[in-house]
mmCIF file with all atom_site columns, C-alpha atoms in Angstrom:
data_model
loop_
_atom_site.group_PDB
_atom_site.id
_atom_site.type_symbol
_atom_site.label_atom_id
_atom_site.label_alt_id
_atom_site.label_comp_id
_atom_site.label_asym_id
_atom_site.label_entity_id
_atom_site.label_seq_id
_atom_site.pdbx_PDB_ins_code
_atom_site.Cartn_x
_atom_site.Cartn_y
_atom_site.Cartn_z
_atom_site.occupancy
_atom_site.B_iso_or_equiv
_atom_site.pdbx_formal_charge
_atom_site.auth_seq_id
_atom_site.auth_comp_id
_atom_site.auth_asym_id
_atom_site.auth_atom_id
_atom_site.pdbx_PDB_model_num
ATOM 1   C CA . MET A 1 1   ? 123.299 85.161  88.592  1.00 0.00 ? 1   MET A CA 1
ATOM 2   C CA . SER A 1 2   ? 125.302 82.712  90.668  1.00 0.00 ? 2   SER A CA 1
ATOM 3   C CA . MET A 1 3   ? 124.157 80.968  93.825  1.00 0.00 ? 3   MET A CA 1
ATOM 4   C CA . ASP A 1 4   ? 126.769 83.009  95.676  1.00 0.00 ? 4   ASP A CA 1
ATOM 5   C CA . ASN A 1 5   ? 124.916 86.168  94.644  1.00 0.00 ? 5   ASN A CA 1
ATOM 6   C CA . ILE A 1 6   ? 121.578 84.769  95.812  1.00 0.00 ? 6   ILE A CA 1
ATOM 7   C CA . PHE A 1 7   ? 122.988 83.907  99.236  1.00 0.00 ? 7   PHE A CA 1
ATOM 8   C CA . GLY A 1 8   ? 124.820 87.242  99.422  1.00 0.00 ? 8   GLY A CA 1
ATOM 9   C CA . ILE A 1 9   ? 121.813 89.341  98.472  1.00 0.00 ? 9   ILE A CA 1
ATOM 10  C CA . ALA A 1 10  ? 119.549 87.484  100.889 1.00 0.00 ? 10  ALA A CA 1
ATOM 11  C CA . GLY A 1 11  ? 122.257 87.868  103.545 1.00 0.00 ? 11  GLY A CA 1
ATOM 12  C CA . THR A 1 12  ? 122.277 91.647  103.146 1.00 0.00 ? 12  THR A CA 1
ATOM 13  C CA . ALA A 1 13  ? 118.497 91.628  103.533 1.00 0.00 ? 13  ALA A CA 1
ATOM 14  C CA . LEU A 1 14  ? 118.729 89.507  106.705 1.00 0.00 ? 14  LEU A CA 1
ATOM 15  C CA . ASN A 1 15  ? 121.263 91.947  108.130 1.00 0.00 ? 15  ASN A CA 1
ATOM 16  C CA . ALA A 1 16  ? 119.037 94.915  107.262 1.00 0.00 ? 16  ALA A CA 1
ATOM 17  C CA . GLN A 1 17  ? 116.007 93.350  108.925 1.00 0.00 ? 17  GLN A CA 1
ATOM 18  C CA . LEU A 1 18  ? 118.006 92.444  112.043 1.00 0.00 ? 18  LEU A CA 1
ATOM 19  C CA . THR A 1 19  ? 119.058 96.081  112.284 1.00 0.00 ? 19  THR A CA 1
ATOM 20  C CA . ARG A 1 20  ? 115.419 97.077  111.933 1.00 0.00 ? 20  ARG A CA 1
ATOM 21  C CA . MET A 1 21  ? 114.445 94.656  114.728 1.00 0.00 ? 21  MET A CA 1
ATOM 22  C CA . ASN A 1 22  ? 117.235 95.985  116.968 1.00 0.00 ? 22  ASN A CA 1
ATOM 23  C CA . ALA A 1 23  ? 116.008 99.540  116.413 1.00 0.00 ? 23  ALA A CA 1
ATOM 24  C CA . THR A 1 24  ? 112.466 98.450  117.259 1.00 0.00 ? 24  THR A CA 1
ATOM 25  C CA . ALA A 1 25  ? 113.674 96.735  120.444 1.00 0.00 ? 25  ALA A CA 1
ATOM 26  C CA . SER A 1 26  ? 115.558 99.877  121.462 1.00 0.00 ? 26  SER A CA 1
ATOM 27  C CA . ASN A 1 27  ? 112.541 102.058 120.710 1.00 0.00 ? 27  ASN A CA 1
ATOM 28  C CA . LEU A 1 28  ? 110.227 99.863  122.781 1.00 0.00 ? 28  LEU A CA 1
ATOM 29  C CA . ALA A 1 29  ? 112.750 99.756  125.639 1.00 0.00 ? 29  ALA A CA 1
ATOM 30  C CA . ASN A 1 30  ? 112.804 103.555 125.711 1.00 0.00 ? 30  ASN A CA 1
ATOM 31  C CA . ALA A 1 31  ? 109.078 104.105 125.154 1.00 0.00 ? 31  ALA A CA 1
ATOM 32  C CA . GLY A 1 32  ? 108.453 104.956 128.801 1.00 0.00 ? 32  GLY A CA 1
ATOM 33  C CA . THR A 1 33  ? 111.449 107.195 129.395 1.00 0.00 ? 33  THR A CA 1
ATOM 34  C CA . VAL A 1 34  ? 111.115 110.870 130.295 1.00 0.00 ? 34  VAL A CA 1
ATOM 35  C CA . ALA A 1 35  ? 113.493 113.825 130.190 1.00 0.00 ? 35  ALA A CA 1
ATOM 36  C CA . SER A 1 36  ? 113.713 117.344 131.576 1.00 0.00 ? 36  SER A CA 1
ATOM 37  C CA . THR A 1 37  ? 113.877 118.993 128.160 1.00 0.00 ? 37  THR A CA 1
ATOM 38  C CA . GLU A 1 38  ? 112.557 118.350 124.692 1.00 0.00 ? 38  GLU A CA 1
ATOM 39  C CA . GLN A 1 39  ? 116.125 118.058 123.386 1.00 0.00 ? 39  GLN A CA 1
ATOM 40  C CA . GLU A 1 40  ? 116.994 115.306 125.904 1.00 0.00 ? 40  GLU A CA 1
ATOM 41  C CA . ALA A 1 41  ? 113.858 113.232 125.207 1.00 0.00 ? 41  ALA A CA 1
ATOM 42  C CA . PHE A 1 42  ? 114.409 109.905 123.447 1.00 0.00 ? 42  PHE A CA 1
ATOM 43  C CA . ARG A 1 43  ? 113.412 109.868 119.799 1.00 0.00 ? 43  ARG A CA 1
ATOM 44  C CA . ALA A 1 44  ? 112.512 106.666 117.990 1.00 0.00 ? 44  ALA A CA 1
ATOM 45  C CA . LYS A 1 45  ? 115.230 105.424 115.632 1.00 0.00 ? 45  LYS A CA 1
ATOM 46  C CA . ARG A 1 46  ? 114.565 104.233 112.092 1.00 0.00 ? 46  ARG A CA 1
ATOM 47  C CA . PRO A 1 47  ? 117.068 102.500 109.823 1.00 0.00 ? 47  PRO A CA 1
ATOM 48  C CA . VAL A 1 48  ? 117.296 104.022 106.358 1.00 0.00 ? 48  VAL A CA 1
ATOM 49  C CA . PHE A 1 49  ? 117.971 101.345 103.752 1.00 0.00 ? 49  PHE A CA 1
ATOM 50  C CA . LYS A 1 50  ? 119.650 101.878 100.417 1.00 0.00 ? 50  LYS A CA 1
ATOM 51  C CA . ALA A 1 51  ? 119.501 99.504  97.448  1.00 0.00 ? 51  ALA A CA 1
ATOM 52  C CA . LEU A 1 52  ? 122.861 98.430  96.031  1.00 0.00 ? 52  LEU A CA 1
ATOM 53  C CA . VAL A 1 53  ? 122.086 99.083  92.372  1.00 0.00 ? 53  VAL A CA 1
ATOM 54  C CA . ASP A 1 54  ? 125.612 99.155  90.937  1.00 0.00 ? 54  ASP A CA 1
ATOM 55  C CA . ALA A 1 55  ? 129.100 97.894  91.780  1.00 0.00 ? 55  ALA A CA 1
ATOM 56  C CA . GLN A 1 56  ? 130.258 101.337 92.970  1.00 0.00 ? 56  GLN A CA 1
ATOM 57  C CA . MET A 1 57  ? 127.785 101.168 95.860  1.00 0.00 ? 57  MET A CA 1
ATOM 58  C CA . THR A 1 58  ? 129.062 97.836  97.201  1.00 0.00 ? 58  THR A CA 1
ATOM 59  C CA . HIS A 1 59  ? 131.612 97.434  100.000 1.00 0.00 ? 59  HIS A CA 1
ATOM 60  C CA . ASN A 1 60  ? 133.049 94.650  102.171 1.00 0.00 ? 60  ASN A CA 1
ATOM 61  C CA . GLY A 1 61  ? 129.949 94.445  104.355 1.00 0.00 ? 61  GLY A CA 1
ATOM 62  C CA . ALA A 1 62  ? 127.556 94.412  101.379 1.00 0.00 ? 62  ALA A CA 1
ATOM 63  C CA . PRO A 1 63  ? 129.453 93.231  98.265  1.00 0.00 ? 63  PRO A CA 1
ATOM 64  C CA . TYR A 1 64  ? 126.489 92.147  96.125  1.00 0.00 ? 64  TYR A CA 1
ATOM 65  C CA . VAL A 1 65  ? 124.714 94.294  93.548  1.00 0.00 ? 65  VAL A CA 1
ATOM 66  C CA . GLY A 1 66  ? 121.002 93.809  94.145  1.00 0.00 ? 66  GLY A CA 1
ATOM 67  C CA . GLY A 1 67  ? 121.399 93.679  97.901  1.00 0.00 ? 67  GLY A CA 1
ATOM 68  C CA . VAL A 1 68  ? 120.582 96.286  100.502 1.00 0.00 ? 68  VAL A CA 1
ATOM 69  C CA . LYS A 1 69  ? 122.650 98.240  102.988 1.00 0.00 ? 69  LYS A CA 1
ATOM 70  C CA . ILE A 1 70  ? 121.878 100.365 106.004 1.00 0.00 ? 70  ILE A CA 1
ATOM 71  C CA . ASP A 1 71  ? 122.563 103.902 104.860 1.00 0.00 ? 71  ASP A CA 1
ATOM 72  C CA . ARG A 1 72  ? 122.082 105.477 108.293 1.00 0.00 ? 72  ARG A CA 1
ATOM 73  C CA . MET A 1 73  ? 119.924 105.537 111.398 1.00 0.00 ? 73  MET A CA 1
ATOM 74  C CA . ALA A 1 74  ? 117.496 108.467 111.485 1.00 0.00 ? 74  ALA A CA 1
ATOM 75  C CA . ASP A 1 75  ? 115.516 109.921 114.364 1.00 0.00 ? 75  ASP A CA 1
ATOM 76  C CA . ASP A 1 76  ? 111.738 109.931 114.060 1.00 0.00 ? 76  ASP A CA 1
ATOM 77  C CA . THR A 1 77  ? 110.686 113.532 113.463 1.00 0.00 ? 77  THR A CA 1
ATOM 78  C CA . ALA A 1 78  ? 107.552 113.414 115.644 1.00 0.00 ? 78  ALA A CA 1
ATOM 79  C CA . PRO A 1 79  ? 107.925 115.776 118.603 1.00 0.00 ? 79  PRO A CA 1
ATOM 80  C CA . PRO A 1 80  ? 108.199 114.357 122.145 1.00 0.00 ? 80  PRO A CA 1
ATOM 81  C CA . ARG A 1 81  ? 105.060 114.641 124.263 1.00 0.00 ? 81  ARG A CA 1
ATOM 82  C CA . ARG A 1 82  ? 105.053 117.243 127.044 1.00 0.00 ? 82  ARG A CA 1
ATOM 83  C CA . VAL A 1 83  ? 103.253 115.966 130.143 1.00 0.00 ? 83  VAL A CA 1
ATOM 84  C CA . SER A 1 84  ? 102.496 117.660 133.427 1.00 0.00 ? 84  SER A CA 1
ATOM 85  C CA . ASP A 1 85  ? 104.131 115.680 136.232 1.00 0.00 ? 85  ASP A CA 1
ATOM 86  C CA . PRO A 1 86  ? 105.247 118.155 138.921 1.00 0.00 ? 86  PRO A CA 1
ATOM 87  C CA . LYS A 1 87  ? 106.251 115.389 141.372 1.00 0.00 ? 87  LYS A CA 1
ATOM 88  C CA . ASN A 1 88  ? 108.691 113.815 138.926 1.00 0.00 ? 88  ASN A CA 1
ATOM 89  C CA . PRO A 1 89  ? 112.305 114.651 139.873 1.00 0.00 ? 89  PRO A CA 1
ATOM 90  C CA . LEU A 1 90  ? 113.017 115.336 136.182 1.00 0.00 ? 90  LEU A CA 1
ATOM 91  C CA . ALA A 1 91  ? 110.212 117.907 135.869 1.00 0.00 ? 91  ALA A CA 1
ATOM 92  C CA . ASP A 1 92  ? 111.210 121.364 134.664 1.00 0.00 ? 92  ASP A CA 1
ATOM 93  C CA . GLU A 1 93  ? 110.435 124.578 136.601 1.00 0.00 ? 93  GLU A CA 1
ATOM 94  C CA . ASN A 1 94  ? 106.834 124.456 135.256 1.00 0.00 ? 94  ASN A CA 1
ATOM 95  C CA . GLY A 1 95  ? 106.298 120.843 136.350 1.00 0.00 ? 95  GLY A CA 1
ATOM 96  C CA . TYR A 1 96  ? 106.549 119.288 132.875 1.00 0.00 ? 96  TYR A CA 1
ATOM 97  C CA . VAL A 1 97  ? 108.505 116.263 131.635 1.00 0.00 ? 97  VAL A CA 1
ATOM 98  C CA . TYR A 1 98  ? 109.023 115.231 128.033 1.00 0.00 ? 98  TYR A CA 1
ATOM 99  C CA . GLN A 1 99  ? 108.142 111.683 127.041 1.00 0.00 ? 99  GLN A CA 1
ATOM 100 C CA . SER A 1 100 ? 109.746 109.840 124.169 1.00 0.00 ? 100 SER A CA 1
ATOM 101 C CA . ASN A 1 101 ? 108.043 110.071 120.799 1.00 0.00 ? 101 ASN A CA 1
ATOM 102 C CA . VAL A 1 102 ? 107.836 106.272 120.531 1.00 0.00 ? 102 VAL A CA 1
ATOM 103 C CA . SER A 1 103 ? 104.454 104.930 119.458 1.00 0.00 ? 103 SER A CA 1
ATOM 104 C CA . GLU A 1 104 ? 104.176 101.371 120.717 1.00 0.00 ? 104 GLU A CA 1
ATOM 105 C CA . VAL A 1 105 ? 101.579 100.556 118.051 1.00 0.00 ? 105 VAL A CA 1
ATOM 106 C CA . THR A 1 106 ? 103.924 101.746 115.297 1.00 0.00 ? 106 THR A CA 1
ATOM 107 C CA . GLU A 1 107 ? 106.771 99.736  116.811 1.00 0.00 ? 107 GLU A CA 1
ATOM 108 C CA . MET A 1 108 ? 104.680 96.558  116.880 1.00 0.00 ? 108 MET A CA 1
ATOM 109 C CA . VAL A 1 109 ? 103.847 97.043  113.188 1.00 0.00 ? 109 VAL A CA 1
ATOM 110 C CA . GLU A 1 110 ? 107.553 97.625  112.445 1.00 0.00 ? 110 GLU A CA 1
ATOM 111 C CA . MET A 1 111 ? 108.469 94.491  114.387 1.00 0.00 ? 111 MET A CA 1
ATOM 112 C CA . MET A 1 112 ? 105.944 92.331  112.497 1.00 0.00 ? 112 MET A CA 1
ATOM 113 C CA . ALA A 1 113 ? 107.025 93.745  109.125 1.00 0.00 ? 113 ALA A CA 1
ATOM 114 C CA . ALA A 1 114 ? 110.720 93.173  109.915 1.00 0.00 ? 114 ALA A CA 1
ATOM 115 C CA . ALA A 1 115 ? 110.038 89.620  111.094 1.00 0.00 ? 115 ALA A CA 1
ATOM 116 C CA . ARG A 1 116 ? 108.024 88.861  107.949 1.00 0.00 ? 116 ARG A CA 1
ATOM 117 C CA . SER A 1 117 ? 110.723 90.235  105.669 1.00 0.00 ? 117 SER A CA 1
ATOM 118 C CA . TYR A 1 118 ? 113.370 88.272  107.578 1.00 0.00 ? 118 TYR A CA 1
ATOM 119 C CA . GLN A 1 119 ? 111.337 85.057  107.191 1.00 0.00 ? 119 GLN A CA 1
ATOM 120 C CA . ASN A 1 120 ? 110.904 85.699  103.461 1.00 0.00 ? 120 ASN A CA 1
ATOM 121 C CA . ASN A 1 121 ? 114.656 86.021  102.989 1.00 0.00 ? 121 ASN A CA 1
ATOM 122 C CA . VAL A 1 122 ? 115.322 82.882  105.024 1.00 0.00 ? 122 VAL A CA 1
ATOM 123 C CA . GLU A 1 123 ? 112.937 81.150  102.620 1.00 0.00 ? 123 GLU A CA 1
ATOM 124 C CA . VAL A 1 124 ? 114.960 82.468  99.653  1.00 0.00 ? 124 VAL A CA 1
ATOM 125 C CA . ILE A 1 125 ? 118.098 80.928  101.165 1.00 0.00 ? 125 ILE A CA 1
ATOM 126 C CA . ASN A 1 126 ? 116.356 77.615  101.897 1.00 0.00 ? 126 ASN A CA 1
ATOM 127 C CA . THR A 1 127 ? 114.922 77.426  98.374  1.00 0.00 ? 127 THR A CA 1
ATOM 128 C CA . ALA A 1 128 ? 118.315 78.159  96.790  1.00 0.00 ? 128 ALA A CA 1
ATOM 129 C CA . ARG A 1 129 ? 119.927 75.515  99.018  1.00 0.00 ? 129 ARG A CA 1
ATOM 130 C CA . GLN A 1 130 ? 117.307 72.939  98.025  1.00 0.00 ? 130 GLN A CA 1
ATOM 131 C CA . LEU A 1 131 ? 117.861 73.711  94.344  1.00 0.00 ? 131 LEU A CA 1
ATOM 132 C CA . MET A 1 132 ? 121.605 73.253  94.796  1.00 0.00 ? 132 MET A CA 1
ATOM 133 C CA . MET A 1 133 ? 121.042 69.911  96.507  1.00 0.00 ? 133 MET A CA 1
ATOM 134 C CA . ARG A 1 134 ? 118.747 68.732  93.703  1.00 0.00 ? 134 ARG A CA 1
ATOM 135 C CA . THR A 1 135 ? 121.347 69.766  91.139  1.00 0.00 ? 135 THR A CA 1
ATOM 136 C CA . LEU A 1 136 ? 123.971 67.756  93.003  1.00 0.00 ? 136 LEU A CA 1
ATOM 137 C CA . ASP A 1 137 ? 121.629 64.759  93.175  1.00 0.00 ? 137 ASP A CA 1
ATOM 138 C CA . ILE A 1 138 ? 121.069 64.908  89.404  1.00 0.00 ? 138 ILE A CA 1
ATOM 139 C CA . SER A 1 139 ? 124.816 65.246  88.786  1.00 0.00 ? 139 SER A CA 1
ATOM 140 C CA . CYS A 1 140 ? 125.531 62.227  90.976  1.00 0.00 ? 140 CYS A CA 1
ATOM 141 C CA . LEU A 1 141 ? 122.924 60.171  89.149  1.00 0.00 ? 141 LEU A CA 1
ATOM 142 C CA . LEU A 1 142 ? 124.354 61.123  85.763  1.00 0.00 ? 142 LEU A CA 1
ATOM 143 C CA . TYR A 1 143 ? 127.901 60.167  86.706  1.00 0.00 ? 143 TYR A CA 1
ATOM 144 C CA . THR A 1 144 ? 127.163 57.057  88.770  1.00 0.00 ? 144 THR A CA 1
ATOM 145 C CA . SER A 1 145 ? 124.447 55.311  86.729  1.00 0.00 ? 145 SER A CA 1
ATOM 146 C CA . PRO A 1 146 ? 125.588 52.976  83.988  1.00 0.00 ? 146 PRO A CA 1
ATOM 147 C CA . SER A 1 147 ? 125.482 54.360  80.481  1.00 0.00 ? 147 SER A CA 1
ATOM 148 C CA . PRO A 1 148 ? 123.018 52.814  77.977  1.00 0.00 ? 148 PRO A CA 1
ATOM 149 C CA . ARG A 1 149 ? 125.959 51.082  76.255  1.00 0.00 ? 149 ARG A CA 1
ATOM 150 C CA . ASP A 1 150 ? 127.069 49.476  79.561  1.00 0.00 ? 150 ASP A CA 1
ATOM 151 C CA . ARG A 1 151 ? 123.517 48.265  80.203  1.00 0.00 ? 151 ARG A CA 1
ATOM 152 C CA . GLN A 1 152 ? 123.359 46.532  76.791  1.00 0.00 ? 152 GLN A CA 1
ATOM 153 C CA . LYS A 1 153 ? 126.515 44.509  77.595  1.00 0.00 ? 153 LYS A CA 1
ATOM 154 C CA . SER A 1 154 ? 124.931 42.974  80.679  1.00 0.00 ? 154 SER A CA 1
#
């Protein structure tokens, strides 16, 4: 596996985790919203990831086998909460509004998991970069230091 693949695979993972963080931010921003009907209520969004296990699955945005891509964004299937709030202008004829199905606790866990995964992939990139730099240092030493034969002449 080339260094290009390592950086590419880690890059796809960084992109996936950023998408996950964006979804979490959107979910938390909409946690307190209400709607007149169950159908209009905000539903938490979840990215669905797909492993790139063979070359046929790759594309311009994710060209590395072994990486990950965002397959789609899916709505959380938990039903919105129905709450009695007859004074709310969005209340239906029975005085109910429908809150989003966002669980702030779940979103905080998602945020921490996404941040941790992002940090791990940044570490992969940093480690690969350090290894490349060490390889270059060794190469420079090999080509710039005098050979044993040249040292004997002096």
